[in-house]
Coordinates of C-alpha atoms (C1' of nucleotides) in Angstrom, one line a residue:
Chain A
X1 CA 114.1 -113.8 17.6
X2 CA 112.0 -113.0 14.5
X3 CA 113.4 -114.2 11.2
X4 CA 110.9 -115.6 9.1
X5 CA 110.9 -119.1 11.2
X6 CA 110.1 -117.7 14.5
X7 CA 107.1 -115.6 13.0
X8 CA 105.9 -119.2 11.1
X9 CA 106.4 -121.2 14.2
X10 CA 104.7 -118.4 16.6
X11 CA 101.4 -118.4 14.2
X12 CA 101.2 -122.0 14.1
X13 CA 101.2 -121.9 18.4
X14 CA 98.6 -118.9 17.5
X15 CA 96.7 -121.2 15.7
X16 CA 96.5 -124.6 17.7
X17 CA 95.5 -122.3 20.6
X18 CA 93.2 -120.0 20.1
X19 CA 91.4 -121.1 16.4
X20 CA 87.9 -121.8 16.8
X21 CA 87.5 -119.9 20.2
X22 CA 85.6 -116.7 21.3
X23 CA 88.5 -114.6 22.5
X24 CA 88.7 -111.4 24.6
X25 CA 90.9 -108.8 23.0
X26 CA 92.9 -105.6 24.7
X27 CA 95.4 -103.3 24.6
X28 CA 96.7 -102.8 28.6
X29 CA 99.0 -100.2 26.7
X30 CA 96.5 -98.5 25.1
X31 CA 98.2 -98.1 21.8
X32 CA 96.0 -100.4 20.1
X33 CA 92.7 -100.0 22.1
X34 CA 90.5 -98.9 19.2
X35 CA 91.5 -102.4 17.3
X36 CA 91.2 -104.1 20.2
X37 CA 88.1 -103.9 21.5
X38 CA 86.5 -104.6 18.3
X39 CA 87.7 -108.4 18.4
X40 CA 86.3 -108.9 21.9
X41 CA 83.8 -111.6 21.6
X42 CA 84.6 -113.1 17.9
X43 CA 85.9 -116.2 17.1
X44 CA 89.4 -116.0 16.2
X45 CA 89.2 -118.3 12.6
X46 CA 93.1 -118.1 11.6
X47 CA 96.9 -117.1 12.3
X48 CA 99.4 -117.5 9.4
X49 CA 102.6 -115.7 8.7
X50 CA 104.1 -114.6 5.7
X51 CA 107.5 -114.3 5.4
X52 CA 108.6 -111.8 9.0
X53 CA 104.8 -110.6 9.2
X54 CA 102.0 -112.6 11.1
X55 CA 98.3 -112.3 10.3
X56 CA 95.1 -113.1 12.5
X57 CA 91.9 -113.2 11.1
X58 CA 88.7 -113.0 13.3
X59 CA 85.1 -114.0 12.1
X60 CA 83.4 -111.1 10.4
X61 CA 86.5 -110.6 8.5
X62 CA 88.7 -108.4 10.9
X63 CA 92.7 -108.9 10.2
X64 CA 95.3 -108.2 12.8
X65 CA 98.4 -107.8 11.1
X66 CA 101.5 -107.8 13.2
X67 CA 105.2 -107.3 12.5
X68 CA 107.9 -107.9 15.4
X69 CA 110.6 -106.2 14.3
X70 CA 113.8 -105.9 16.1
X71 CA 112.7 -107.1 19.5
X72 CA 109.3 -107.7 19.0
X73 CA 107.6 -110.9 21.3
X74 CA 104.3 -112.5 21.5
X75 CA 104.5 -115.2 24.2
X76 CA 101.3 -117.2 24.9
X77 CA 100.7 -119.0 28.6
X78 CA 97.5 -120.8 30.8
X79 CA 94.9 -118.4 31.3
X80 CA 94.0 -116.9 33.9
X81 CA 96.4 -113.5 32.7
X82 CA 98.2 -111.9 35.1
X83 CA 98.3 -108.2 35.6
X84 CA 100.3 -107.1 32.5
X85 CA 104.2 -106.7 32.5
X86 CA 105.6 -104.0 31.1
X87 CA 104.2 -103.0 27.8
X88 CA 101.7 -105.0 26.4
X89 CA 100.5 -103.6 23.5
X90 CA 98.0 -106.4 22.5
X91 CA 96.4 -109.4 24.4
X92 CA 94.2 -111.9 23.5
X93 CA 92.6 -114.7 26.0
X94 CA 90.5 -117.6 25.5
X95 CA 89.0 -119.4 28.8
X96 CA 92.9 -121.5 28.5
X97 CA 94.8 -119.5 27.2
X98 CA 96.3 -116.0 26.9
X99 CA 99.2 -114.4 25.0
X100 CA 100.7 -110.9 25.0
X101 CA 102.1 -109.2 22.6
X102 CA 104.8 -106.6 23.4
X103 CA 107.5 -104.1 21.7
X104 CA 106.1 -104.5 18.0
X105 CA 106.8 -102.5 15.1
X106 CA 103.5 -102.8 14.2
X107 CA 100.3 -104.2 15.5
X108 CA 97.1 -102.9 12.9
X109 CA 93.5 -103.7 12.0
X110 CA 93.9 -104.2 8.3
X111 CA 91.2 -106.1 7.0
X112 CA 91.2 -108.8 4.1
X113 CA 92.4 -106.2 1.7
X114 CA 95.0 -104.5 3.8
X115 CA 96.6 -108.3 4.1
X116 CA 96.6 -108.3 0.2
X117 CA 98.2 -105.1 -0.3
X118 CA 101.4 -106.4 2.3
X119 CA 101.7 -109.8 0.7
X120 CA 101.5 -108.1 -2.5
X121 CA 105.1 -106.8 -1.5
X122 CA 106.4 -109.4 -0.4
X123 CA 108.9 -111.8 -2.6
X124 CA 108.3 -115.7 -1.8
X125 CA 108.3 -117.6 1.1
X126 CA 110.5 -120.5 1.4
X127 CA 108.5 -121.8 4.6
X128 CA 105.1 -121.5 2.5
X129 CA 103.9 -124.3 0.2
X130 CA 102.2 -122.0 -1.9
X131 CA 106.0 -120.2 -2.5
X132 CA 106.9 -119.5 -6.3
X133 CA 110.6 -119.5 -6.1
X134 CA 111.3 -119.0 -9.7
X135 CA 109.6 -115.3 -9.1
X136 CA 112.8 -114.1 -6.8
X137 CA 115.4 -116.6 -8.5
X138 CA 114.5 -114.2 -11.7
X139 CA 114.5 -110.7 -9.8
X140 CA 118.2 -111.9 -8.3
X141 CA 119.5 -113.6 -11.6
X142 CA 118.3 -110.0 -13.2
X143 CA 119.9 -107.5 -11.1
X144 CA 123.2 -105.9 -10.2
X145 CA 122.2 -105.6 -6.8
X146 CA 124.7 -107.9 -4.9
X147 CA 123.3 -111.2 -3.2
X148 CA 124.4 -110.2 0.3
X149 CA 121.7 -107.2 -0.7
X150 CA 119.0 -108.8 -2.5
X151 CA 119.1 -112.0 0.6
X152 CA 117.6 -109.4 2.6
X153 CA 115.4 -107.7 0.8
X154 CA 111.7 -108.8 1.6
X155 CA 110.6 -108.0 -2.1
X156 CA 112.6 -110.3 -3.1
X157 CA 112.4 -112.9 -1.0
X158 CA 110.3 -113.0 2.4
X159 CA 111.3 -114.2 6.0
X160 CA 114.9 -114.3 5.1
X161 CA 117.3 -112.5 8.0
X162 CA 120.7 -111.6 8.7
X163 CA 121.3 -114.8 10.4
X164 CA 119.9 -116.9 7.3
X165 CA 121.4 -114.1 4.9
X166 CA 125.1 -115.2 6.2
X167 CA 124.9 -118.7 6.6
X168 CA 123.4 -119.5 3.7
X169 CA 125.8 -117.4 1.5
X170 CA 128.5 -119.1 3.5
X171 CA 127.1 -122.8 3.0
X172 CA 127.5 -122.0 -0.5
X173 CA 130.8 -121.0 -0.6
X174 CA 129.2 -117.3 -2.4
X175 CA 130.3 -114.0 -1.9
X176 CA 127.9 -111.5 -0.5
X177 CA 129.2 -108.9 -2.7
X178 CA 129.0 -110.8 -5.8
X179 CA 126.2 -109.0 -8.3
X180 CA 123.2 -111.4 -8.5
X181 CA 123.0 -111.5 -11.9
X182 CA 126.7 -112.7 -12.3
X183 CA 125.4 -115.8 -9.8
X184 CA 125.2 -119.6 -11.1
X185 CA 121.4 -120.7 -11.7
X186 CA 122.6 -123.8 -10.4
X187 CA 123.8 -121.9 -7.4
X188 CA 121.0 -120.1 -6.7
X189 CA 118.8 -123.2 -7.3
X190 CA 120.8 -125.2 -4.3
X191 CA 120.5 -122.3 -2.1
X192 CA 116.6 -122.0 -2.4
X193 CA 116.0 -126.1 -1.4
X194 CA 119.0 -125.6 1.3
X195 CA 117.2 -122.3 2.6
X196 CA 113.7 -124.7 2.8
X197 CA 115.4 -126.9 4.2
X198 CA 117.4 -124.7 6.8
X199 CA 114.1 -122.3 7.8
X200 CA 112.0 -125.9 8.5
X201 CA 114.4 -127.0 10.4
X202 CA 114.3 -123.4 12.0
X203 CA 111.0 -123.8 12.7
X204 CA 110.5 -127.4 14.3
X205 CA 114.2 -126.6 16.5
X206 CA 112.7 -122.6 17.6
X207 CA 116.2 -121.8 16.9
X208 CA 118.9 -121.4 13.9
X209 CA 121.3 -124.0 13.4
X210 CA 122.8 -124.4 10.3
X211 CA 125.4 -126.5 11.1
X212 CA 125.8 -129.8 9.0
X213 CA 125.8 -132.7 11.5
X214 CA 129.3 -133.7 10.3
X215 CA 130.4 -130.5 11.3
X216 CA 129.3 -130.4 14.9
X217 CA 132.3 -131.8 16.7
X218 CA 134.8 -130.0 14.8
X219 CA 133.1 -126.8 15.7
X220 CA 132.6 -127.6 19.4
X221 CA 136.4 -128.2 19.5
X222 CA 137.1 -124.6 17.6
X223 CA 134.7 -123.2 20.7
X224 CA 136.1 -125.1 23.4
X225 CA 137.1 -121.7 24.9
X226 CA 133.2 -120.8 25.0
X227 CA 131.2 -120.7 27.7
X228 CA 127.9 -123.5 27.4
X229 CA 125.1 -121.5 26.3
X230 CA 121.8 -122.0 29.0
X231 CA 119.7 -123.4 26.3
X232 CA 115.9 -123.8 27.4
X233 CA 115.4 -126.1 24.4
X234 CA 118.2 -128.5 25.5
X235 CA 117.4 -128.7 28.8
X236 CA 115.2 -131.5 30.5
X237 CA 116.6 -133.7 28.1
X238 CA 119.3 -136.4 27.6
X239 CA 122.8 -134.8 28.7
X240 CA 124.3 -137.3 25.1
X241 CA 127.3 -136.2 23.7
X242 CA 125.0 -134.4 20.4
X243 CA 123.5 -132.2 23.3
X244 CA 126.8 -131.0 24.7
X245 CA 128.2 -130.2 21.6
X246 CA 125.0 -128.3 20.7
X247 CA 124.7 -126.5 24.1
X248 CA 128.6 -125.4 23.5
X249 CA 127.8 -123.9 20.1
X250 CA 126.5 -121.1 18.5
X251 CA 125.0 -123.6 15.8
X252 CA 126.6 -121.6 13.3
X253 CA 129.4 -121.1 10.6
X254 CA 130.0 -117.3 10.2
X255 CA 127.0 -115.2 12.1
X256 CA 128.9 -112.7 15.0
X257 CA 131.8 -114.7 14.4
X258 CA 133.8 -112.5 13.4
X259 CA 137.5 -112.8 14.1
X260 CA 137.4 -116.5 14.8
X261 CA 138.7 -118.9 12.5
X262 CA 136.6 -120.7 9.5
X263 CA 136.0 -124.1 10.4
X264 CA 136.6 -124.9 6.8
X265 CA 139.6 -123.1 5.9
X266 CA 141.1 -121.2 8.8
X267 CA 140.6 -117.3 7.7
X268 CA 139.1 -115.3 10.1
X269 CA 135.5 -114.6 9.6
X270 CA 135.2 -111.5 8.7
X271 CA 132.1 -108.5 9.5
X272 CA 131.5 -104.9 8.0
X273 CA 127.9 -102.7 8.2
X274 CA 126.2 -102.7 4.6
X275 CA 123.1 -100.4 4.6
X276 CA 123.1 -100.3 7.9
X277 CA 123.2 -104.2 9.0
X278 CA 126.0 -106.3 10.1
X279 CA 127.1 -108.6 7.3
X280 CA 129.5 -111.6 8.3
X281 CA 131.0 -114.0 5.6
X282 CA 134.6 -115.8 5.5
X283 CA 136.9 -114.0 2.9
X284 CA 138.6 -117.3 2.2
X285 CA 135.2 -119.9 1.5
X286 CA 133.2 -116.7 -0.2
X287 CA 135.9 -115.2 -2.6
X288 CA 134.4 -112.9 -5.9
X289 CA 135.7 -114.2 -9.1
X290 CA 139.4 -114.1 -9.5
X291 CA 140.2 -113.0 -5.9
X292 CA 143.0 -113.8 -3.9
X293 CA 143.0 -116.5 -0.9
X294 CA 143.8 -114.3 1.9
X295 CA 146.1 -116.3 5.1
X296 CA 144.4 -118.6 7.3
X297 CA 144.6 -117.5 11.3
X298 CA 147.5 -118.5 12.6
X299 CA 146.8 -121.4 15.4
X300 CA 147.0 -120.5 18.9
X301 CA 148.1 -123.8 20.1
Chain B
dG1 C1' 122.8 -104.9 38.3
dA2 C1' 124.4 -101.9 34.5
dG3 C1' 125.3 -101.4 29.9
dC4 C1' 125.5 -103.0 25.3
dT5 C1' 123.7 -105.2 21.3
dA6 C1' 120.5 -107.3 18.1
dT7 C1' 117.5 -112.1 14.0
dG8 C1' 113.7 -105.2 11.4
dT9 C1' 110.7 -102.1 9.6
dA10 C1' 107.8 -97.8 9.4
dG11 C1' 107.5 -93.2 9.4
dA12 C1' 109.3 -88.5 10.0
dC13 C1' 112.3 -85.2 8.2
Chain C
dT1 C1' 119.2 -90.8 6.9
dC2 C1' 117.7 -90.8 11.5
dT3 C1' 114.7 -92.4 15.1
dA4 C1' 111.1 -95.1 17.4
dC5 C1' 109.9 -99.3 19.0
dC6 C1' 111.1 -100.2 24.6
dT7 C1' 112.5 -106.7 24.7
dA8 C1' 115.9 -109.9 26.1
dG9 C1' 120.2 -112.2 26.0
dC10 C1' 124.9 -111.5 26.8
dT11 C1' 129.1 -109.4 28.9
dC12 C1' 131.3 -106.8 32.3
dT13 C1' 131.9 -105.2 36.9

DNA sequence: GAGCTATGTAGAC
DNA sequence: TCTACCTAGCTCT
């Protein structure tokens, strides 16, 4: 699931596991065998991400950059490794531990340099401490690209997904379509410490809620028609009230729900493609300037 | 079990 | 603009 959290949250595992250790490095796919083999037998000194891409340095100064893309996984388990399932374009095993990488969109030998030049591009990290927000709060205050747009674009701002993209914008009460530079500085200033806030969180759960804690039961109530999601991070635990709720919902205000009802004002949530993602938002909470209310749904019950 | 969909980007054309 | 990547969760049958 790799918005910027998950890829934050995978290099930290990366790191308490494997940093310090000689490693053994392959490709059982093949696809990166010429990398590969030239990290057998180095110690493997650092993983980090920045924003959706995840670096791994070794000693002598080799960097394995890695993106996930859509459906992208690196999962790591207790050595010894199995026989590899299905494609596994990159593995890496200490005596402990293993972990295999499979379905990137990219998996490269770039070296200290190479890492430069892709962080270069990329806009500020809300997960990273070293993050200069004020740099993307200028490039969206600037331009007459629309929020909804400039949300996703990693230039602008890095680890930032179609999941964050729509709930944020909706916790704001901000129209995706609104032109940035037409948005509030005090807006835009909320929505940088709420998306912190929201992509820590992200990171600590291994999943996206972004539901206020107020909010919970009213939105277990409007998915009472839901199945219970299997959720492995619930399970094992306390079956408490909290934990029902959160098993029942999607932990979320407007993300693929389109045609339900807002929880805050009843219109149903609404979804079109823009450049070729799927953008949800509720056309009552996120109205442009001088729009109309449209109805709420009409209740069922 | 089959089929569909997706939290994304790079590269070919 | 289209396609590759070729996983994994969900829905439907």
């Amino acid at each position: 699931m790799p918005e910027g959290h998950s890829l934050h949250r995978l290099a930290r595992g990366l790191h308490r596991t494997f940093a310090g250790d000689v490693v053994a490095s392959s490709s059982p796919q093949g696809r990166f065998d010429s990398g590969a083999q030239i990290l057998t037998g180095r110690v493997l000194e650092e993983a980090e991400a920045y924003g959706k891409h995840l670096f791994v340095s070794f000693e002598g100064g080799e960097v394995v950059h890695v993106h996930l893309g859509l459906y992208g996984t690196m999962q790591k388990a207790k050595s010894p490794a199995p026989e590899p399932r299905g494609a596994v374009r990159w593995r890496l095993e200490s005596p402990t531990w293993y972990a295999d990488l499979r379905g990137p969109t990219a998996c490269d030998l770039v070296g200290p340099l190479g890492r430069e030049a892709i962080v270069a591009r990329l806009g500020p990290d809300p997960l990273r401490a070293d993050a200069e927000p004020e740099r993307a709060k200028a490039r969206i205050l600037g331009s007459r690209a629309t929020v909804g747009t400039l949300l996703m674009d990693q230039a602008v701002l890095s680890g930032v997904g179609n999941i964050y993209r729509a709930e944020l914008l909706y916790r704001h009460g901000v129209s995706p379509f609104l032109e940035g530079r037409l948005l509030r500085p005090a807006v835009l200033d909320a929505m940088w410490a709420d998306l912190v806030l929201l992509m820590n969180d992200g990171v600590r759960r291994g999943r996206i809620v972004t539901l206020d804690p107020g909010d919970m039961d009213a939105m277990a109530e409007l998915d009472a028609d839901r199945p219970a999601a299997d959720d492995p991070e619930l399970d094992g635990g306390e079956d408490s009230p909290q934990i029902r709720r959160l098993r029942r919902s999607t932990g979320v205000y407007v993300y693929r729900r389109q045609g339900r009802a807002c929880l805050r004002c009843g219109v149903p949530v609404a979804a079109q493609d823009v450049q070729g993602r799927r953008l949800y938002w509720c056309p009552g909470c996120q109205r442009l300037p001088g729009q109309r209310r449209p109805r709420p749904k009409r209740s069922t019950t």
